[in-house]
Coordinates of N, CA and C in Angstrom, one line a residue:
X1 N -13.2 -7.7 17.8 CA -13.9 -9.0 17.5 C -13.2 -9.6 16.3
X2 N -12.4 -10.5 16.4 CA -11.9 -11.2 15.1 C -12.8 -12.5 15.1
X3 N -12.6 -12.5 13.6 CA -13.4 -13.6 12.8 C -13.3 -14.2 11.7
X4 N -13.2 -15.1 11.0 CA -12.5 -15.4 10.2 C -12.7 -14.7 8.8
X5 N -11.4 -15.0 8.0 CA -11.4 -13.7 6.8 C -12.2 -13.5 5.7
X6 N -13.1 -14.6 5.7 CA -14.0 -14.6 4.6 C -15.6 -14.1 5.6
X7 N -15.5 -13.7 6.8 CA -16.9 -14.0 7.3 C -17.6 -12.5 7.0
X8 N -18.6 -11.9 7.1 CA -18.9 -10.9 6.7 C -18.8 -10.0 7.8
X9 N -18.8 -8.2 7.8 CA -18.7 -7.9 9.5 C -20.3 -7.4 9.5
X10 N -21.3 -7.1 8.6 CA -22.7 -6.6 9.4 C -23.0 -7.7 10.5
X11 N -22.9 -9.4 10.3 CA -23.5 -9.7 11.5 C -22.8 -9.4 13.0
X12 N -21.7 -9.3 12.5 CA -21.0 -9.1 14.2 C -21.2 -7.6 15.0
X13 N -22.0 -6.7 13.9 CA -22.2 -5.2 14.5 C -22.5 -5.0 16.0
X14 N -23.4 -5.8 16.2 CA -24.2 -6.0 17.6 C -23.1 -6.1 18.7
X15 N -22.4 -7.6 18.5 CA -21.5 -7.9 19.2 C -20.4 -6.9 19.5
X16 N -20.0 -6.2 18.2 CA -19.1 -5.3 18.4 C -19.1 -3.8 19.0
X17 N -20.5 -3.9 18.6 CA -21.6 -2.7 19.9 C -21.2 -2.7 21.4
X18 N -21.7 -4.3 21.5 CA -21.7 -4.0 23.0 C -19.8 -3.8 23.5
X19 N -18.7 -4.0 23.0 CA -17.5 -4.4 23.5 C -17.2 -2.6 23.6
X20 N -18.1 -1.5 22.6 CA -17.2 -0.8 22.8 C -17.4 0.2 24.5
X21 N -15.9 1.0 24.4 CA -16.0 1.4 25.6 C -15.8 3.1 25.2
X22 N -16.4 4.2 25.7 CA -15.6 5.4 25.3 C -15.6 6.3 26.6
X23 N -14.1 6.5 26.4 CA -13.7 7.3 27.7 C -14.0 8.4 27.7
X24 N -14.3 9.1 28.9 CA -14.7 10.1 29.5 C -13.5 11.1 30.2
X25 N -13.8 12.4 30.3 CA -12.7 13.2 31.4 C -12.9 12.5 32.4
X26 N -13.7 11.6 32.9 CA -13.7 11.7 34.8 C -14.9 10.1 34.6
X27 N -14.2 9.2 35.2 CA -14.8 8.4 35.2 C -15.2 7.0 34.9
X28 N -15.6 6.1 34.9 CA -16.0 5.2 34.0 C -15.9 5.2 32.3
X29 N -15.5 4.7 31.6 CA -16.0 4.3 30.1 C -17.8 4.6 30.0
X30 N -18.0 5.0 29.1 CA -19.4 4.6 29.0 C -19.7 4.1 27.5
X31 N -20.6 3.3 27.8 CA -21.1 2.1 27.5 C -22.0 2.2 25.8
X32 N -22.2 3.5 25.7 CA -23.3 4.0 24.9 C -22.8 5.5 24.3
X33 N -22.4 5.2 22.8 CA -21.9 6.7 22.0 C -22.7 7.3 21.6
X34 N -22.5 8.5 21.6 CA -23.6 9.6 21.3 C -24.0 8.8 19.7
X35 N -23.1 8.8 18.8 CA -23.3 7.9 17.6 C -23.1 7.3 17.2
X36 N -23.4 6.5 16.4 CA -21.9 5.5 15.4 C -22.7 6.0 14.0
X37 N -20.9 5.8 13.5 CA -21.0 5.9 11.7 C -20.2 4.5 11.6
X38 N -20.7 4.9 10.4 CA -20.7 3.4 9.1 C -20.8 3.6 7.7
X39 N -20.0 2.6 7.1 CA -20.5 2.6 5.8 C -22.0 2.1 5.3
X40 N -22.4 2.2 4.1 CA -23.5 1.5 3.5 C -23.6 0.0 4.0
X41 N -22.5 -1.0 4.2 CA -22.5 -2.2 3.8 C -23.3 -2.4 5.6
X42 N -23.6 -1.9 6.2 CA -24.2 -1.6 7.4 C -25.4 -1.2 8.2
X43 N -26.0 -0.6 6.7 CA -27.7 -0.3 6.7 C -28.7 -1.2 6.6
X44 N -28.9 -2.2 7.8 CA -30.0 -2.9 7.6 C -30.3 -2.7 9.0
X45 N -32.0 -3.3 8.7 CA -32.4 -2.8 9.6 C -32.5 -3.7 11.2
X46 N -31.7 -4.6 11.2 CA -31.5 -5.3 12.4 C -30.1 -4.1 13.1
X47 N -29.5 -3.9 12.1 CA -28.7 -2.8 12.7 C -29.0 -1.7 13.5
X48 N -30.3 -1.0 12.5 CA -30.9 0.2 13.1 C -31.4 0.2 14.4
X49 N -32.3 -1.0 14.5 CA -32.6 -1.3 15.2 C -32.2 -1.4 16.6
X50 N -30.7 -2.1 17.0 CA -30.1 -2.5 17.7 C -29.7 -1.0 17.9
X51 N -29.5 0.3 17.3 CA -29.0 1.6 17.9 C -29.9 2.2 18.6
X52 N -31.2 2.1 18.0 CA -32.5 3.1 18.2 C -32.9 2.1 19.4
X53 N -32.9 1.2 19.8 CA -33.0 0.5 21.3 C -32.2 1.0 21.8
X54 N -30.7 1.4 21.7 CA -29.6 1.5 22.6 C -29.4 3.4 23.0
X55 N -30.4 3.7 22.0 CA -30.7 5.5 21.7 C -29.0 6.3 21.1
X56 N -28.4 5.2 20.1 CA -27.1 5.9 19.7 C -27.8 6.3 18.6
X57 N -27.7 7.5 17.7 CA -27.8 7.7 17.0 C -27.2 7.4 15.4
X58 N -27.6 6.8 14.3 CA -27.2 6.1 13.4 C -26.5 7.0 12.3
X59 N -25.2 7.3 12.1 CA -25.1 7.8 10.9 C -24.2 6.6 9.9
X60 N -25.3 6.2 9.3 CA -25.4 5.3 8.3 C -25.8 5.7 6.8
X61 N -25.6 6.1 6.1 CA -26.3 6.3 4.7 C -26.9 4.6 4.3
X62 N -28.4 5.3 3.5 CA -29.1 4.0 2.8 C -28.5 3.9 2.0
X63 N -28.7 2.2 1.9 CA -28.4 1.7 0.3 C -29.1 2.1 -0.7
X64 N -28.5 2.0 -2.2 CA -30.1 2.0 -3.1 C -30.9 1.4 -3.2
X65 N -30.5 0.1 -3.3 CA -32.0 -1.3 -3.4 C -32.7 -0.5 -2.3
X66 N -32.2 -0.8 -0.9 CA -33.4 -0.4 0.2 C -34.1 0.8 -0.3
X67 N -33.5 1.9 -0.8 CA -34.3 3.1 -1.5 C -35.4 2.9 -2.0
X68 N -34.7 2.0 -3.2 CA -35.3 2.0 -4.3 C -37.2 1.1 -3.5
X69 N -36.8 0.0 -2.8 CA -37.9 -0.7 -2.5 C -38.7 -0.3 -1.3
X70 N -37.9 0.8 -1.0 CA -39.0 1.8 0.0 C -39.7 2.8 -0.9
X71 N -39.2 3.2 -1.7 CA -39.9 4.2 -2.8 C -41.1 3.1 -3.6
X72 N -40.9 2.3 -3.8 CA -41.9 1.2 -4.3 C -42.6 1.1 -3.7
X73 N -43.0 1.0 -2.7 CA -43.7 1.0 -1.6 C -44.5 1.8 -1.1
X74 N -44.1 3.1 -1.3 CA -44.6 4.5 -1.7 C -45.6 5.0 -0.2
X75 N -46.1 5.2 0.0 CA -46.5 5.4 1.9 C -46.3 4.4 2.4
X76 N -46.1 3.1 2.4 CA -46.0 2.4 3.1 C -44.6 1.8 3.4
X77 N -44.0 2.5 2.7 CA -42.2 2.3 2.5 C -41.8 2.6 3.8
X78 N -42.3 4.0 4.6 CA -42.1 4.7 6.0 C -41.2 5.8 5.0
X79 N -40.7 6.5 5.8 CA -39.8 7.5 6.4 C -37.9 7.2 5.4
X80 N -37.7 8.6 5.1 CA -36.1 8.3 4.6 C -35.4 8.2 5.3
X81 N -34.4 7.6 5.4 CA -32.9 7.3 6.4 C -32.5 8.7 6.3
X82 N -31.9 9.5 7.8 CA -31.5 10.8 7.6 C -30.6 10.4 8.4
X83 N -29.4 11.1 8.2 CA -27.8 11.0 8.8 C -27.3 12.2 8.5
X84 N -26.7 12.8 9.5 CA -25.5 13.9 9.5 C -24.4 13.9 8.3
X85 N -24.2 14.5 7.2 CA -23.4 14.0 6.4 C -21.9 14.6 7.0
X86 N -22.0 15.6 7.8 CA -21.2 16.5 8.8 C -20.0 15.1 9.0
X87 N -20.7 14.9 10.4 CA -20.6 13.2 10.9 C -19.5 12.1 9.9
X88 N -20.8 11.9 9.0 CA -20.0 10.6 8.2 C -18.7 10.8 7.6
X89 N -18.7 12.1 7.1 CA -17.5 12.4 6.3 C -16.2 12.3 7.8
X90 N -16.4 12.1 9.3 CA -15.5 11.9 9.9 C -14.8 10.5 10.2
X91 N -15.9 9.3 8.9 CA -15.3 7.7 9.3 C -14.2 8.0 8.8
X92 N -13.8 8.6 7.7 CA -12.3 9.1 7.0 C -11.7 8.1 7.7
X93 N -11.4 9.2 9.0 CA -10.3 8.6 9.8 C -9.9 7.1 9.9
X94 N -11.3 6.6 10.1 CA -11.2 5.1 10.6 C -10.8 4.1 9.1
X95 N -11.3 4.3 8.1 CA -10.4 4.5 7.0 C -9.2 4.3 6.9
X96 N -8.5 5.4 7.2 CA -7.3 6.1 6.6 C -6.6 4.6 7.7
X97 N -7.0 4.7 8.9 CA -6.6 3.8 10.1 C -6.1 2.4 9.5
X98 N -7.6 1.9 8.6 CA -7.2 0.7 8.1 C -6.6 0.3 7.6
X99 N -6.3 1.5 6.3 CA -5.2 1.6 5.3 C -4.1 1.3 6.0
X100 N -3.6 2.2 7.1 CA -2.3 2.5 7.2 C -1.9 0.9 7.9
X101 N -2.9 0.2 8.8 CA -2.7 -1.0 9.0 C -2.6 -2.4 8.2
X102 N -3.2 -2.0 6.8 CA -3.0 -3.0 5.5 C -2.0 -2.7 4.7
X103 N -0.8 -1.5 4.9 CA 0.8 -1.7 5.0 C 1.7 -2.6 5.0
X104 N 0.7 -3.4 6.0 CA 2.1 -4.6 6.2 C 1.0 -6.0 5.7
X105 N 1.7 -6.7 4.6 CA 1.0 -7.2 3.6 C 0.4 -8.8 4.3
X106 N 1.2 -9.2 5.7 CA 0.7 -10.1 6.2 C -0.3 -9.9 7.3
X107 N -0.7 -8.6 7.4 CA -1.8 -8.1 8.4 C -3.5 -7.7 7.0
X108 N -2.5 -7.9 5.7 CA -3.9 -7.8 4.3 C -4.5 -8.8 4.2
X109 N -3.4 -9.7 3.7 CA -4.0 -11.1 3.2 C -4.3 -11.6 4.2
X110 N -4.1 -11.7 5.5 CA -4.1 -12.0 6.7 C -3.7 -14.0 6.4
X111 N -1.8 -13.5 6.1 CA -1.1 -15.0 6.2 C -1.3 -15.9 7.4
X112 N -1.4 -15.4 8.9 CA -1.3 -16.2 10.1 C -3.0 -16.5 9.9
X113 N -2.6 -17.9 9.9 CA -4.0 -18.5 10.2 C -4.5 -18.5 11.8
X114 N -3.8 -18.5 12.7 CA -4.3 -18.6 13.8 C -4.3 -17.3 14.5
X115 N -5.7 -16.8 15.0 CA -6.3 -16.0 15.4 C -4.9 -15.2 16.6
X116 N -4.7 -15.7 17.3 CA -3.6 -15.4 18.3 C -2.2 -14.8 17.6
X117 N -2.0 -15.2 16.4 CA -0.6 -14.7 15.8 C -1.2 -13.6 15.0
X118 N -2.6 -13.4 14.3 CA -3.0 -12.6 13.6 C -3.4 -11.5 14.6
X119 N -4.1 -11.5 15.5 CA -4.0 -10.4 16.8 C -3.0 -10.2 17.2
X120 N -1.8 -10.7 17.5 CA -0.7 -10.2 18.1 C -0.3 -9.4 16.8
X121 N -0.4 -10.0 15.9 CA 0.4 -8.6 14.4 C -0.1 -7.3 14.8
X122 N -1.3 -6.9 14.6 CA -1.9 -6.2 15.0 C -1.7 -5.3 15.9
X123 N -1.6 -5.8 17.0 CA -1.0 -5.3 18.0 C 0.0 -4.5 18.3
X124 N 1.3 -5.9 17.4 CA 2.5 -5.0 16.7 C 2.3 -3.5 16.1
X125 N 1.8 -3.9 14.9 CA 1.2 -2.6 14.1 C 0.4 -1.6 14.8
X126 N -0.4 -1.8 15.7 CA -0.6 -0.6 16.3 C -0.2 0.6 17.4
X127 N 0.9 -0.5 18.1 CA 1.7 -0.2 18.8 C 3.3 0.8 18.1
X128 N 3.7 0.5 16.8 CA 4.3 1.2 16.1 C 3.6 2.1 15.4
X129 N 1.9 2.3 15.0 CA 1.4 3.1 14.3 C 1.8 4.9 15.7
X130 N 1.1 3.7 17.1 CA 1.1 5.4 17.9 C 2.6 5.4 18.4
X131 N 3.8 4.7 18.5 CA 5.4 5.1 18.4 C 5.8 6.1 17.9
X132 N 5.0 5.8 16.0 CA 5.6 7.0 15.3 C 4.6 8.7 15.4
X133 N 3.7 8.1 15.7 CA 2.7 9.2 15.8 C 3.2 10.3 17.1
X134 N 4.0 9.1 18.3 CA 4.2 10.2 19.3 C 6.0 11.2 19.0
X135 N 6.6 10.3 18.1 CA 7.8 10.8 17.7 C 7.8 11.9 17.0
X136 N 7.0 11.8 16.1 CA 6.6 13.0 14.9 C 6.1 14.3 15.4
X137 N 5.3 13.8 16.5 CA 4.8 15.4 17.2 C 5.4 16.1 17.9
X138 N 7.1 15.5 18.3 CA 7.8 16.1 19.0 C 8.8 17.2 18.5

């Protein structure tokens, strides 16, 4: 889902929900991951929401504010956010992913204003990320 470079990504979560696909040994894509991780900037509860309807499991860590003003709240706050810490320490990857794609300094600042030349970069770069990835393992 691209969007422009100042726009925020929690609202596009949903939208970006539904696009994904995860392949299976035998089959169709299916439509619905056992879970998604996230950073903090991700824990709200239109998010949660949208998982625990879809029955993916959320490994999200709370913010503090939200802590904090669910502890203020004191019974009536509900329930603490619980997540797999197992799990989360595996967004690394997706991380490390971004990094290695903010390399190339016109895919950072994101120089191409139009969405089409800024997706084709991309493309570029990912297409050379798994080039070298299949070279190196040989």
């Amino acid at each position: 889902m691209l969007t422009a470079g100042q726009a925020a990504d929690c609202p596009q979560f949903p939208i970006v929900l539904d696009k994904i696909r995860v392949p299976g040994p035998v089959g169709r894509p299916r439509t619905r991951p056992d879970a998604v991780a996230a950073d903090r900037a991700y824990s709200s509860r239109a998010n949660r929401v949208c998982l625990r309807r879809r029955h993916i499991s959320a490994v999200i860590p709370e913010k503090t504010d939200q802590q904090a003003n669910r502890k203020k709240k004191g019974p009536a706050g509900g329930r603490p956010v619980t997540y797999d810490p197992a799990r989360y320490r595996q967004r690394n990857t997706v991380e490390r992913c971004f990094q290695k794609i903010k390399t190339w300094r016109g895919l950072a600042t994101r120089y191409d204003k139009a969405p089409d030349s800024y997706e084709a970069g991309l493309h570029l770069r990912g297409s050379i990320m798994w080039l070298k990835l299949l070279t190196s393992t040989t």
